[in-house]
Amino acid sequence: MNKRFAVVLAAGKGTRMKSDLYKVLHPVCGKPMVEHIVDQLTQCEIDKTVTIVGHGAEKVKEHLGERTQYALQEEQLGTGHAVMKAEEALANENGTTIVVCGDTPLLTKDTMHALFKHHEEKQAKATILTAHAENPSGYGRVLRDGNQAVNKIVEHKDATDEEKQVKEINTGTYCFDNESLFKALKRVGNDNVQGEYYLPDVIEILQKDGETVAAYQTEDFNETMGVNDRVALSQAEKWMKKRINEKWMREGVSIMDPENTYISADAEIGKDTTVLPGTVISGNSIIGERCNIGPHTEITESRIGNGTTVQQSVVNLSEVGSAVSIGPFSHLRPQTELADKVRVGNFVELKKISMGEGSKASHLSYLGDAQIGDGVNVGCGSITVNYDGKNKYLTKIEDGAFIGCNSNLIAPVTVGKGSYIAAGSTITDNVPADSLAIARERQVTKEGYIDKK
């Protein structure tokens, strides 16, 4: 098989986004647009990828890392000028180069594979990815001859009335013979209103040289969508969300209301899990099998075991075991680790803690900076007092301990195995195993006090 290369155009600032964030870094379903493209290319057996960066170059590099090489386009002088910046990395290579825009996040590896295949089968010097648009206004039209070969591309503003009736449009994605691409780019001029060097001019140059120019029409127009403003961004989000949700439903996940369920492109969900409306699953979250998630639940960069329920709660950067019950209205903050069969109930907040198997905090508690063993019961209103205004301190609650309601554990402190803390206690000293600790004022009742007053 011929070598395959890729050039990702990601240098434009994107002024129509009206944003301080570099255009291709705007997220679609939780992932920057350009990262969607690079991830899909990674699955296309690409030998070398070059991303053309300009505005916000360092931030793009932070996101993409070593998955791609980079070339800098300091001054934005058109798409042809941008591709020329990849010359140092690619000009001496033999093979096929795909050129794709970094603001087309819906483009899939399957379509790219099909484009490569069509290009190679036709032995073309250039192949245009086209699509059928019911409303092609604003798009360049692809005009074919009687043999269905590409005759020319005409921009909307330059098209005749008859040409404007054509609904096959140029998507801006191309495959080229690599050597022919860079030779033709040297002949592209900038004699136009914008004074820029346009990549589509390469097509015309190759045609005039008598070379074969082909076109491959994708079945899904929406897949080729370019994002230039916030309206298009919302449309891309909608279509990506639909694609992701349908993928998981086909994999055996029940999504009760797909239009109101948001799952990131990098999340994973096990079969027979049910996702209820208003749920947002972000980042690289992994949800196990037979779980019940939602309604109105937010899970971010977390791992959830099998058979776990998370109801109307927030789980962030946490590890949750199997057969765990969370919520409603629980908040798991970063570095929370829950073992199997843990119960975290109404209005419980956890931060940087571990809870052992079968332990529970059923309602109205804050537990931070704590190590909690197996089979521990934390009563209603109990708190680990972990912060003195300057430093955080650790609380340890060993296996089988029972923490009575409305208890304050003043860290650093250890509650020994099997011990009981009486309700309403404020514990400042370590409690040995199998002990009962009571730390509260004795009740004083003055009978008849109101009558005397």
CSV table of C-alpha atoms in Angstrom, one decimal:
chain,number,residue,atom,x,y,z
A,1,MET,CA,0.0,0.0,0.0
A,2,ASN,CA,1.2,3.5,-0.8
A,3,LYS,CA,2.4,5.6,2.1
A,4,ARG,CA,-0.3,8.0,3.5
A,5,PHE,CA,0.2,11.4,4.9
A,6,ALA,CA,-2.1,14.1,6.4
A,7,VAL,CA,-2.0,17.9,6.6
A,8,VAL,CA,-4.4,19.4,9.1
A,9,LEU,CA,-5.2,23.0,8.5
A,10,ALA,CA,-5.5,24.6,12.0
A,11,ALA,CA,-3.9,28.1,11.7
A,12,GLY,CA,-6.9,30.4,11.4
A,13,LYS,CA,-7.9,32.5,14.3
A,14,GLY,CA,-11.6,32.2,13.7
A,15,THR,CA,-12.8,35.8,14.1
A,16,ARG,CA,-16.4,34.9,13.5
A,17,MET,CA,-16.4,32.8,16.7
A,18,LYS,CA,-15.9,36.1,18.6
A,19,SER,CA,-13.8,34.3,21.2
A,20,ASP,CA,-10.5,34.5,23.0
A,21,LEU,CA,-10.2,30.7,22.5
A,22,TYR,CA,-8.5,29.6,19.3
A,23,LYS,CA,-11.2,28.4,16.9
A,24,VAL,CA,-10.1,24.7,16.5
A,25,LEU,CA,-9.9,24.3,20.3
A,26,HIS,CA,-13.6,25.0,20.8
A,27,PRO,CA,-15.0,21.7,22.1
A,28,VAL,CA,-17.6,19.5,20.5
A,29,CYS,CA,-19.0,16.9,22.9
A,30,GLY,CA,-16.2,17.7,25.3
A,31,LYS,CA,-13.2,17.5,22.8
A,32,PRO,CA,-11.5,20.2,20.8
A,33,MET,CA,-12.5,20.1,17.1
A,34,VAL,CA,-9.0,19.6,15.9
A,35,GLU,CA,-8.5,16.7,18.3
A,36,HIS,CA,-11.5,15.0,16.8
A,37,ILE,CA,-9.8,15.2,13.4
A,38,VAL,CA,-6.4,14.0,14.6
A,39,ASP,CA,-8.0,11.1,16.5
A,40,GLN,CA,-9.8,9.9,13.4
A,41,LEU,CA,-6.7,10.3,11.2
A,42,THR,CA,-4.8,8.1,13.8
A,43,GLN,CA,-7.1,5.3,12.8
A,44,CYS,CA,-6.4,5.7,9.1
A,45,GLU,CA,-2.9,4.2,9.0
A,46,ILE,CA,-1.3,7.6,8.4
A,47,ASP,CA,2.5,7.5,8.2
A,48,LYS,CA,3.0,11.2,9.0
A,49,THR,CA,0.6,13.9,10.1
A,50,VAL,CA,1.5,17.6,9.9
A,51,THR,CA,-0.7,20.1,11.7
A,52,ILE,CA,-0.5,23.7,10.4
A,53,VAL,CA,-0.7,26.1,13.4
A,54,GLY,CA,-0.8,29.8,13.7
A,55,HIS,CA,-2.8,31.7,16.3
A,56,GLY,CA,-2.7,29.8,19.6
A,57,ALA,CA,0.0,27.4,18.4
A,58,GLU,CA,1.2,26.4,21.8
A,59,LYS,CA,-2.2,25.6,23.1
A,60,VAL,CA,-2.9,23.4,20.1
A,61,LYS,CA,0.4,21.6,20.7
A,62,GLU,CA,-0.6,21.1,24.4
A,63,HIS,CA,-3.8,19.3,23.3
A,64,LEU,CA,-2.4,17.2,20.5
A,65,GLY,CA,1.1,16.4,21.9
A,66,GLU,CA,3.3,14.1,19.9
A,67,ARG,CA,0.5,12.6,17.8
A,68,THR,CA,1.4,15.0,15.0
A,69,GLN,CA,4.2,17.1,13.7
A,70,TYR,CA,3.7,20.9,13.4
A,71,ALA,CA,4.4,23.6,10.9
A,72,LEU,CA,3.9,27.3,11.7
A,73,GLN,CA,2.0,29.6,9.4
A,74,GLU,CA,2.8,33.0,10.9
A,75,GLU,CA,0.8,35.0,8.4
A,76,GLN,CA,-2.5,33.6,7.2
A,77,LEU,CA,-2.4,33.9,3.4
A,78,GLY,CA,-4.8,31.2,2.4
A,79,THR,CA,-5.2,27.5,2.4
A,80,GLY,CA,-2.6,26.9,-0.4
A,81,HIS,CA,-0.1,29.0,1.6
A,82,ALA,CA,-0.9,26.9,4.7
A,83,VAL,CA,-0.3,23.6,3.0
A,84,MET,CA,3.1,24.9,1.6
A,85,LYS,CA,4.2,25.1,5.3
A,86,ALA,CA,4.2,21.3,5.3
A,87,GLU,CA,6.7,21.2,2.5
A,88,GLU,CA,9.8,20.7,4.7
A,89,ALA,CA,8.2,17.6,6.3
A,90,LEU,CA,6.5,16.1,3.3
A,91,ALA,CA,7.9,17.4,-0.1
A,92,ASN,CA,10.3,14.5,-0.6
A,93,GLU,CA,7.8,11.8,0.3
A,94,ASN,CA,6.1,9.5,-2.2
A,95,GLY,CA,2.5,8.6,-1.5
A,96,THR,CA,-1.0,10.1,-0.9
A,97,THR,CA,-1.7,13.2,1.2
A,98,ILE,CA,-5.1,14.0,2.6
A,99,VAL,CA,-5.7,17.7,3.4
A,100,VAL,CA,-8.4,18.3,6.0
A,101,CYS,CA,-9.6,21.3,7.9
A,102,GLY,CA,-9.3,21.3,11.7
A,103,ASP,CA,-12.8,22.8,12.1
A,104,THR,CA,-14.6,19.8,10.6
A,105,PRO,CA,-15.0,17.7,13.7
A,106,LEU,CA,-17.7,15.4,12.3
A,107,LEU,CA,-15.5,13.9,9.6
A,108,THR,CA,-15.0,10.1,10.3
A,109,LYS,CA,-12.2,7.7,9.7
A,110,ASP,CA,-14.6,5.6,7.5
A,111,THR,CA,-15.1,8.6,5.1
A,112,MET,CA,-11.4,9.3,5.0
A,113,HIS,CA,-10.6,5.6,4.3
A,114,ALA,CA,-13.2,5.7,1.5
A,115,LEU,CA,-11.6,8.9,0.1
A,116,PHE,CA,-8.1,7.3,0.1
A,117,LYS,CA,-9.4,4.2,-1.5
A,118,HIS,CA,-11.3,6.0,-4.3
A,119,HIS,CA,-8.2,8.2,-5.0
A,120,GLU,CA,-5.9,5.2,-5.3
A,121,GLU,CA,-8.3,3.2,-7.4
A,122,LYS,CA,-8.7,6.0,-9.8
A,123,GLN,CA,-5.0,6.6,-9.9
A,124,ALA,CA,-5.8,10.3,-9.6
A,125,LYS,CA,-3.5,13.1,-8.9
A,126,ALA,CA,-6.2,14.8,-6.8
A,127,THR,CA,-9.5,13.7,-5.4
A,128,ILE,CA,-12.1,16.0,-4.0
A,129,LEU,CA,-14.4,14.9,-1.1
A,130,THR,CA,-17.9,16.1,-2.2
A,131,ALA,CA,-21.4,15.9,-0.7
A,132,HIS,CA,-24.9,16.4,-1.8
A,133,ALA,CA,-26.4,19.6,-0.3
A,134,GLU,CA,-30.1,20.3,-0.6
A,135,ASN,CA,-29.3,24.0,0.0
A,136,PRO,CA,-25.9,24.4,-1.7
A,137,SER,CA,-25.9,28.2,-1.4
A,138,GLY,CA,-22.4,29.6,-0.5
A,139,TYR,CA,-20.6,26.3,-1.4
A,140,GLY,CA,-18.3,25.7,-4.4
A,141,ARG,CA,-20.0,23.5,-7.0
A,142,VAL,CA,-18.4,20.3,-8.4
A,143,LEU,CA,-19.1,20.1,-12.1
A,144,ARG,CA,-18.7,16.8,-13.9
A,145,ASP,CA,-18.6,15.8,-17.5
A,146,GLY,CA,-20.6,13.1,-19.3
A,147,ASN,CA,-18.3,10.4,-17.9
A,148,GLN,CA,-18.7,11.7,-14.4
A,149,ALA,CA,-15.2,12.9,-14.3
A,150,VAL,CA,-14.6,16.2,-12.5
A,151,ASN,CA,-14.6,19.0,-15.0
A,152,LYS,CA,-14.1,21.9,-12.7
A,153,ILE,CA,-14.9,23.5,-9.3
A,154,VAL,CA,-16.8,26.8,-9.5
A,155,GLU,CA,-17.3,29.0,-6.5
A,156,HIS,CA,-20.9,30.1,-5.8
A,157,LYS,CA,-20.3,33.7,-6.5
A,158,ASP,CA,-18.7,32.8,-9.9
A,159,ALA,CA,-21.3,30.2,-10.9
A,160,THR,CA,-23.9,30.7,-13.7
A,161,ASP,CA,-27.6,30.3,-12.9
A,162,GLU,CA,-27.4,26.8,-14.4
A,163,GLU,CA,-24.3,25.9,-12.4
A,164,LYS,CA,-26.0,27.1,-9.2
A,165,GLN,CA,-28.6,24.3,-9.6
A,166,VAL,CA,-25.9,21.7,-9.1
A,167,LYS,CA,-26.2,20.3,-5.6
A,168,GLU,CA,-22.8,18.5,-5.4
A,169,ILE,CA,-20.6,20.7,-3.3
A,170,ASN,CA,-16.8,20.9,-2.5
A,171,THR,CA,-16.3,20.1,1.2
A,172,GLY,CA,-12.8,21.4,1.4
A,173,THR,CA,-11.2,18.0,2.0
A,174,TYR,CA,-8.9,16.5,-0.6
A,175,CYS,CA,-6.5,13.7,-1.4
A,176,PHE,CA,-3.4,14.5,-3.5
A,177,ASP,CA,-0.5,12.6,-5.0
A,178,ASN,CA,2.1,14.1,-2.6
A,179,GLU,CA,4.7,15.0,-5.2
A,180,SER,CA,2.2,16.6,-7.6
A,181,LEU,CA,0.7,18.6,-4.7
A,182,PHE,CA,3.9,20.4,-3.8
A,183,LYS,CA,4.9,20.9,-7.4
A,184,ALA,CA,1.6,22.5,-8.2
A,185,LEU,CA,1.5,24.7,-5.1
A,186,LYS,CA,4.6,26.5,-6.4
A,187,ARG,CA,2.5,27.6,-9.4
A,188,VAL,CA,-0.4,28.9,-7.4
A,189,GLY,CA,-0.8,32.7,-7.5
A,190,ASN,CA,-2.5,35.2,-5.4
A,191,ASP,CA,-4.1,37.4,-8.1
A,192,ASN,CA,-7.5,37.6,-6.3
A,193,VAL,CA,-9.4,40.0,-4.2
A,194,GLN,CA,-8.0,38.6,-0.9
A,195,GLY,CA,-4.5,38.4,-2.2
A,196,GLU,CA,-4.3,34.8,-0.9
A,197,TYR,CA,-3.1,31.5,-2.2
A,198,TYR,CA,-6.0,29.0,-2.5
A,199,LEU,CA,-5.6,25.3,-2.4
A,200,PRO,CA,-8.5,24.6,-4.9
A,201,ASP,CA,-6.3,26.3,-7.5
A,202,VAL,CA,-4.1,23.2,-7.5
A,203,ILE,CA,-7.1,21.3,-8.9
A,204,GLU,CA,-7.3,23.6,-11.9
A,205,ILE,CA,-3.5,23.4,-12.4
A,206,LEU,CA,-3.6,19.6,-12.5
A,207,GLN,CA,-6.5,19.6,-14.9
A,208,LYS,CA,-4.7,21.9,-17.3
A,209,ASP,CA,-1.7,19.6,-17.1
A,210,GLY,CA,-4.0,16.7,-18.2
A,211,GLU,CA,-3.9,14.9,-14.9
A,212,THR,CA,-6.7,12.9,-13.5
A,213,VAL,CA,-8.9,14.7,-11.0
A,214,ALA,CA,-11.5,12.6,-9.3
A,215,ALA,CA,-14.3,13.1,-6.8
A,216,TYR,CA,-15.7,11.0,-4.0
A,217,GLN,CA,-19.2,11.9,-2.7
A,218,THR,CA,-19.9,11.1,0.9
A,219,GLU,CA,-23.5,10.0,1.8
A,220,ASP,CA,-23.7,12.3,4.9
A,221,PHE,CA,-23.6,16.0,4.2
A,222,ASN,CA,-23.6,16.8,7.9
A,223,GLU,CA,-20.3,15.0,8.4
A,224,THR,CA,-18.5,17.5,6.2
A,225,MET,CA,-19.8,20.5,8.2
A,226,GLY,CA,-17.2,23.2,8.8
A,227,VAL,CA,-17.5,25.3,12.0
A,228,ASN,CA,-17.0,29.0,11.6
A,229,ASP,CA,-19.3,30.5,14.2
A,230,ARG,CA,-21.2,29.6,17.4
A,231,VAL,CA,-24.3,28.7,15.4
A,232,ALA,CA,-22.4,26.1,13.4
A,233,LEU,CA,-20.7,24.9,16.6
A,234,SER,CA,-24.1,24.2,18.2
A,235,GLN,CA,-25.1,22.3,15.1
A,236,ALA,CA,-21.9,20.2,15.2
A,237,GLU,CA,-22.6,19.5,18.9
A,238,LYS,CA,-26.1,18.3,18.0
A,239,TRP,CA,-24.9,15.9,15.3
A,240,MET,CA,-22.0,14.6,17.3
A,241,LYS,CA,-24.2,14.0,20.3
A,242,LYS,CA,-26.7,12.1,18.1
A,243,ARG,CA,-23.9,10.0,16.7
A,244,ILE,CA,-22.4,9.2,20.1
A,245,ASN,CA,-25.8,8.3,21.7
A,246,GLU,CA,-26.8,6.1,18.8
A,247,LYS,CA,-23.4,4.3,19.0
A,248,TRP,CA,-24.0,3.4,22.7
A,249,MET,CA,-27.6,2.4,22.2
A,250,ARG,CA,-26.5,0.0,19.5
A,251,GLU,CA,-23.9,-1.4,22.0
A,252,GLY,CA,-26.6,-2.3,24.5
A,253,VAL,CA,-27.0,0.9,26.5
A,254,SER,CA,-30.5,2.2,27.2
A,255,ILE,CA,-30.7,6.0,26.8
A,256,MET,CA,-34.2,7.1,27.8
A,257,ASP,CA,-34.1,10.6,26.2
A,258,PRO,CA,-31.2,10.9,23.8
A,259,GLU,CA,-31.9,14.6,23.0
A,260,ASN,CA,-31.3,15.4,26.7
A,261,THR,CA,-28.3,13.2,27.3
A,262,TYR,CA,-24.7,14.3,26.8
A,263,ILE,CA,-21.9,11.8,26.5
A,264,SER,CA,-18.4,12.8,25.6
A,265,ALA,CA,-16.6,11.3,22.6
A,266,ASP,CA,-14.1,9.6,24.8
A,267,ALA,CA,-16.4,8.1,27.4
A,268,GLU,CA,-17.2,4.3,27.6
A,269,ILE,CA,-20.4,2.7,28.8
A,270,GLY,CA,-21.1,-1.0,29.5
A,271,LYS,CA,-24.0,-3.0,28.2
A,272,ASP,CA,-27.4,-3.0,30.1
A,273,THR,CA,-26.6,0.3,31.7
A,274,THR,CA,-29.5,2.8,31.7
A,275,VAL,CA,-28.8,6.5,31.3
A,276,LEU,CA,-31.7,8.8,32.3
A,277,PRO,CA,-32.5,12.4,31.1
A,278,GLY,CA,-30.3,15.3,32.0
A,279,THR,CA,-27.2,13.2,32.4
A,280,VAL,CA,-23.8,14.6,31.4
A,281,ILE,CA,-20.9,12.1,31.1
A,282,SER,CA,-17.7,14.0,30.4
A,283,GLY,CA,-14.0,13.3,29.5
A,284,ASN,CA,-12.6,9.8,29.7
A,285,SER,CA,-15.2,8.5,32.1
A,286,ILE,CA,-15.8,4.8,32.1
A,287,ILE,CA,-19.2,3.5,33.2
A,288,GLY,CA,-19.6,-0.3,33.9
A,289,GLU,CA,-22.4,-2.7,33.0
A,290,ARG,CA,-25.9,-2.8,34.5
A,291,CYS,CA,-25.6,0.7,36.0
A,292,ASN,CA,-28.3,3.2,36.5
A,293,ILE,CA,-27.1,6.8,35.8
A,294,GLY,CA,-29.3,9.8,36.3
A,295,PRO,CA,-31.6,11.6,36.0
A,296,HIS,CA,-29.8,15.0,36.2
A,297,THR,CA,-26.4,13.5,37.0
A,298,GLU,CA,-22.9,14.8,36.1
A,299,ILE,CA,-20.0,12.4,35.8
A,300,THR,CA,-16.6,13.9,34.9
A,301,GLU,CA,-13.3,11.9,34.3
A,302,SER,CA,-14.4,9.1,36.6
A,303,ARG,CA,-14.6,5.4,36.7
A,304,ILE,CA,-17.9,3.7,37.8
A,305,GLY,CA,-18.1,-0.1,38.5
A,306,ASN,CA,-20.8,-2.6,37.5
A,307,GLY,CA,-24.3,-2.4,38.9
A,308,THR,CA,-23.8,1.0,40.5
A,309,THR,CA,-26.6,3.7,40.8
A,310,VAL,CA,-25.8,7.4,40.6
A,311,GLN,CA,-28.9,9.5,41.0
A,312,GLN,CA,-29.1,13.3,40.7
A,313,SER,CA,-25.5,13.7,41.8
A,314,VAL,CA,-22.1,15.0,40.8
A,315,VAL,CA,-19.1,12.7,40.5
A,316,ASN,CA,-15.8,14.4,39.5
A,317,LEU,CA,-12.4,12.7,39.1
A,318,SER,CA,-13.3,9.8,41.3
A,319,GLU,CA,-13.1,6.0,41.4
A,320,VAL,CA,-16.4,4.2,42.3
A,321,GLY,CA,-16.7,0.4,42.8
A,322,SER,CA,-19.5,-2.0,41.9
A,323,ALA,CA,-22.9,-2.2,43.5
A,324,VAL,CA,-22.5,1.3,44.9
A,325,SER,CA,-25.4,3.6,45.6
A,326,ILE,CA,-24.9,7.3,45.2
A,327,GLY,CA,-27.5,10.0,45.7
A,328,PRO,CA,-29.8,11.7,45.3
A,329,PHE,CA,-27.9,15.0,45.7
A,330,SER,CA,-24.5,13.6,46.5
A,331,HIS,CA,-21.2,15.4,45.5
A,332,LEU,CA,-18.1,13.4,45.0
A,333,ARG,CA,-15.1,15.7,44.6
A,334,PRO,CA,-11.7,14.8,43.2
A,335,GLN,CA,-9.7,11.9,44.6
A,336,THR,CA,-12.7,10.1,46.1
A,337,GLU,CA,-12.4,6.3,46.1
A,338,LEU,CA,-15.4,4.2,46.9
A,339,ALA,CA,-15.1,0.4,47.3
A,340,ASP,CA,-17.9,-2.0,46.4
A,341,LYS,CA,-21.3,-1.8,48.1
A,342,VAL,CA,-20.7,1.6,49.5
A,343,ARG,CA,-23.8,3.8,50.1
A,344,VAL,CA,-23.5,7.6,49.8
A,345,GLY,CA,-26.9,9.3,50.3
A,346,ASN,CA,-28.7,12.6,50.3
A,347,PHE,CA,-26.6,15.7,50.6
A,348,VAL,CA,-23.3,14.0,51.3
A,349,GLU,CA,-20.1,15.7,50.1
A,350,LEU,CA,-16.9,13.7,49.8
A,351,LYS,CA,-13.4,15.0,49.0
A,352,LYS,CA,-10.1,13.1,48.8
A,353,ILE,CA,-11.2,10.1,50.8
A,354,SER,CA,-11.4,6.4,50.5
A,355,MET,CA,-14.3,4.3,51.8
A,356,GLY,CA,-14.0,0.6,52.3
A,357,GLU,CA,-16.5,-2.1,51.2
A,358,GLY,CA,-20.0,-1.8,52.6
A,359,SER,CA,-19.4,1.5,54.4
A,360,LYS,CA,-22.1,4.1,54.3
A,361,ALA,CA,-22.8,7.8,54.8
A,362,SER,CA,-26.5,8.0,54.2
A,363,HIS,CA,-27.2,11.7,54.6
A,364,LEU,CA,-26.1,15.2,55.4
A,365,SER,CA,-22.4,14.7,55.9
A,366,TYR,CA,-19.1,16.2,54.8
A,367,LEU,CA,-16.1,13.8,54.7
A,368,GLY,CA,-12.8,15.2,53.5
A,369,ASP,CA,-9.2,14.0,53.7
A,370,ALA,CA,-10.2,10.7,55.3
A,371,GLN,CA,-9.4,7.0,55.2
A,372,ILE,CA,-12.6,5.0,56.1
A,373,GLY,CA,-12.4,1.2,56.4
A,374,ASP,CA,-14.9,-1.5,55.6
A,375,GLY,CA,-18.3,-1.7,57.2
A,376,VAL,CA,-18.3,1.8,58.7
A,377,ASN,CA,-21.5,3.7,59.4
A,378,VAL,CA,-21.2,7.5,59.3
A,379,GLY,CA,-24.3,9.0,60.9
A,380,CYS,CA,-26.4,11.9,59.7
A,381,GLY,CA,-24.7,15.3,60.1
A,382,SER,CA,-21.2,14.0,60.8
A,383,ILE,CA,-18.1,15.9,59.7
A,384,THR,CA,-14.4,15.3,59.4
A,385,VAL,CA,-13.0,18.7,60.5
A,386,ASN,CA,-9.9,18.6,58.2
A,387,TYR,CA,-8.9,22.3,57.7
A,388,ASP,CA,-7.5,24.7,60.3
A,389,GLY,CA,-7.4,27.7,57.9
A,390,LYS,CA,-3.9,26.9,56.7
A,391,ASN,CA,-3.4,23.1,56.5
A,392,LYS,CA,-5.4,19.9,55.8
A,393,TYR,CA,-5.3,16.9,58.1
A,394,LEU,CA,-6.2,13.3,57.9
A,395,THR,CA,-9.0,11.4,59.7
A,396,LYS,CA,-8.8,7.6,59.9
A,397,ILE,CA,-11.9,5.5,60.7
A,398,GLU,CA,-11.1,1.8,61.0
A,399,ASP,CA,-13.2,-1.2,60.0
A,400,GLY,CA,-16.6,-1.6,61.6
A,401,ALA,CA,-16.6,1.7,63.5
A,402,PHE,CA,-20.0,3.5,64.1
A,403,ILE,CA,-20.0,7.3,64.0
A,404,GLY,CA,-23.1,8.6,65.7
A,405,CYS,CA,-25.2,11.5,64.2
A,406,ASN,CA,-23.9,15.0,64.4
A,407,SER,CA,-20.4,14.1,65.3
A,408,ASN,CA,-17.3,16.2,64.6
A,409,LEU,CA,-14.0,14.4,64.1
A,410,ILE,CA,-11.2,17.0,64.6
A,411,ALA,CA,-8.3,15.9,62.4
A,412,PRO,CA,-5.7,14.5,62.8
A,413,VAL,CA,-7.5,11.8,64.6
A,414,THR,CA,-8.1,8.0,64.4
A,415,VAL,CA,-11.2,6.1,65.4
A,416,GLY,CA,-10.2,2.5,66.1
A,417,LYS,CA,-11.7,-0.7,64.8
A,418,GLY,CA,-15.2,-1.5,66.0
A,419,SER,CA,-15.5,1.7,68.1
A,420,TYR,CA,-18.6,3.7,68.7
A,421,ILE,CA,-18.8,7.5,68.7
A,422,ALA,CA,-21.8,8.8,70.6
A,423,ALA,CA,-24.1,11.1,68.8
A,424,GLY,CA,-23.3,14.8,69.2
A,425,SER,CA,-19.7,14.2,70.1
A,426,THR,CA,-16.7,16.3,69.2
A,427,ILE,CA,-13.7,14.0,69.0
A,428,THR,CA,-10.3,15.5,69.4
A,429,ASP,CA,-8.3,12.5,70.6
A,430,ASN,CA,-7.7,9.1,69.1
A,431,VAL,CA,-10.2,6.4,70.1
A,432,PRO,CA,-8.9,2.9,70.7
A,433,ALA,CA,-10.4,-0.2,69.1
A,434,ASP,CA,-13.7,-1.5,70.6
A,435,SER,CA,-14.3,1.6,72.6
A,436,LEU,CA,-17.2,4.1,73.2
A,437,ALA,CA,-16.3,7.7,73.0
A,438,ILE,CA,-18.6,10.4,74.3
A,439,ALA,CA,-17.5,14.0,74.1
A,440,ARG,CA,-20.3,16.4,74.9
A,441,GLU,CA,-21.6,18.5,77.8
A,442,ARG,CA,-23.9,16.7,80.3
A,443,GLN,CA,-27.5,17.7,79.9
A,444,VAL,CA,-28.8,20.0,82.6
A,445,THR,CA,-32.6,20.3,83.0
A,446,LYS,CA,-34.0,23.0,85.2
A,447,GLU,CA,-37.6,22.0,85.9
A,448,GLY,CA,-40.1,24.8,86.4
A,449,TYR,CA,-37.7,27.4,85.0
A,450,ILE,CA,-40.3,29.0,82.7
A,451,ASP,CA,-42.8,29.4,85.5
A,452,LYS,CA,-40.2,31.1,87.7
A,453,LYS,CA,-39.2,33.4,84.9
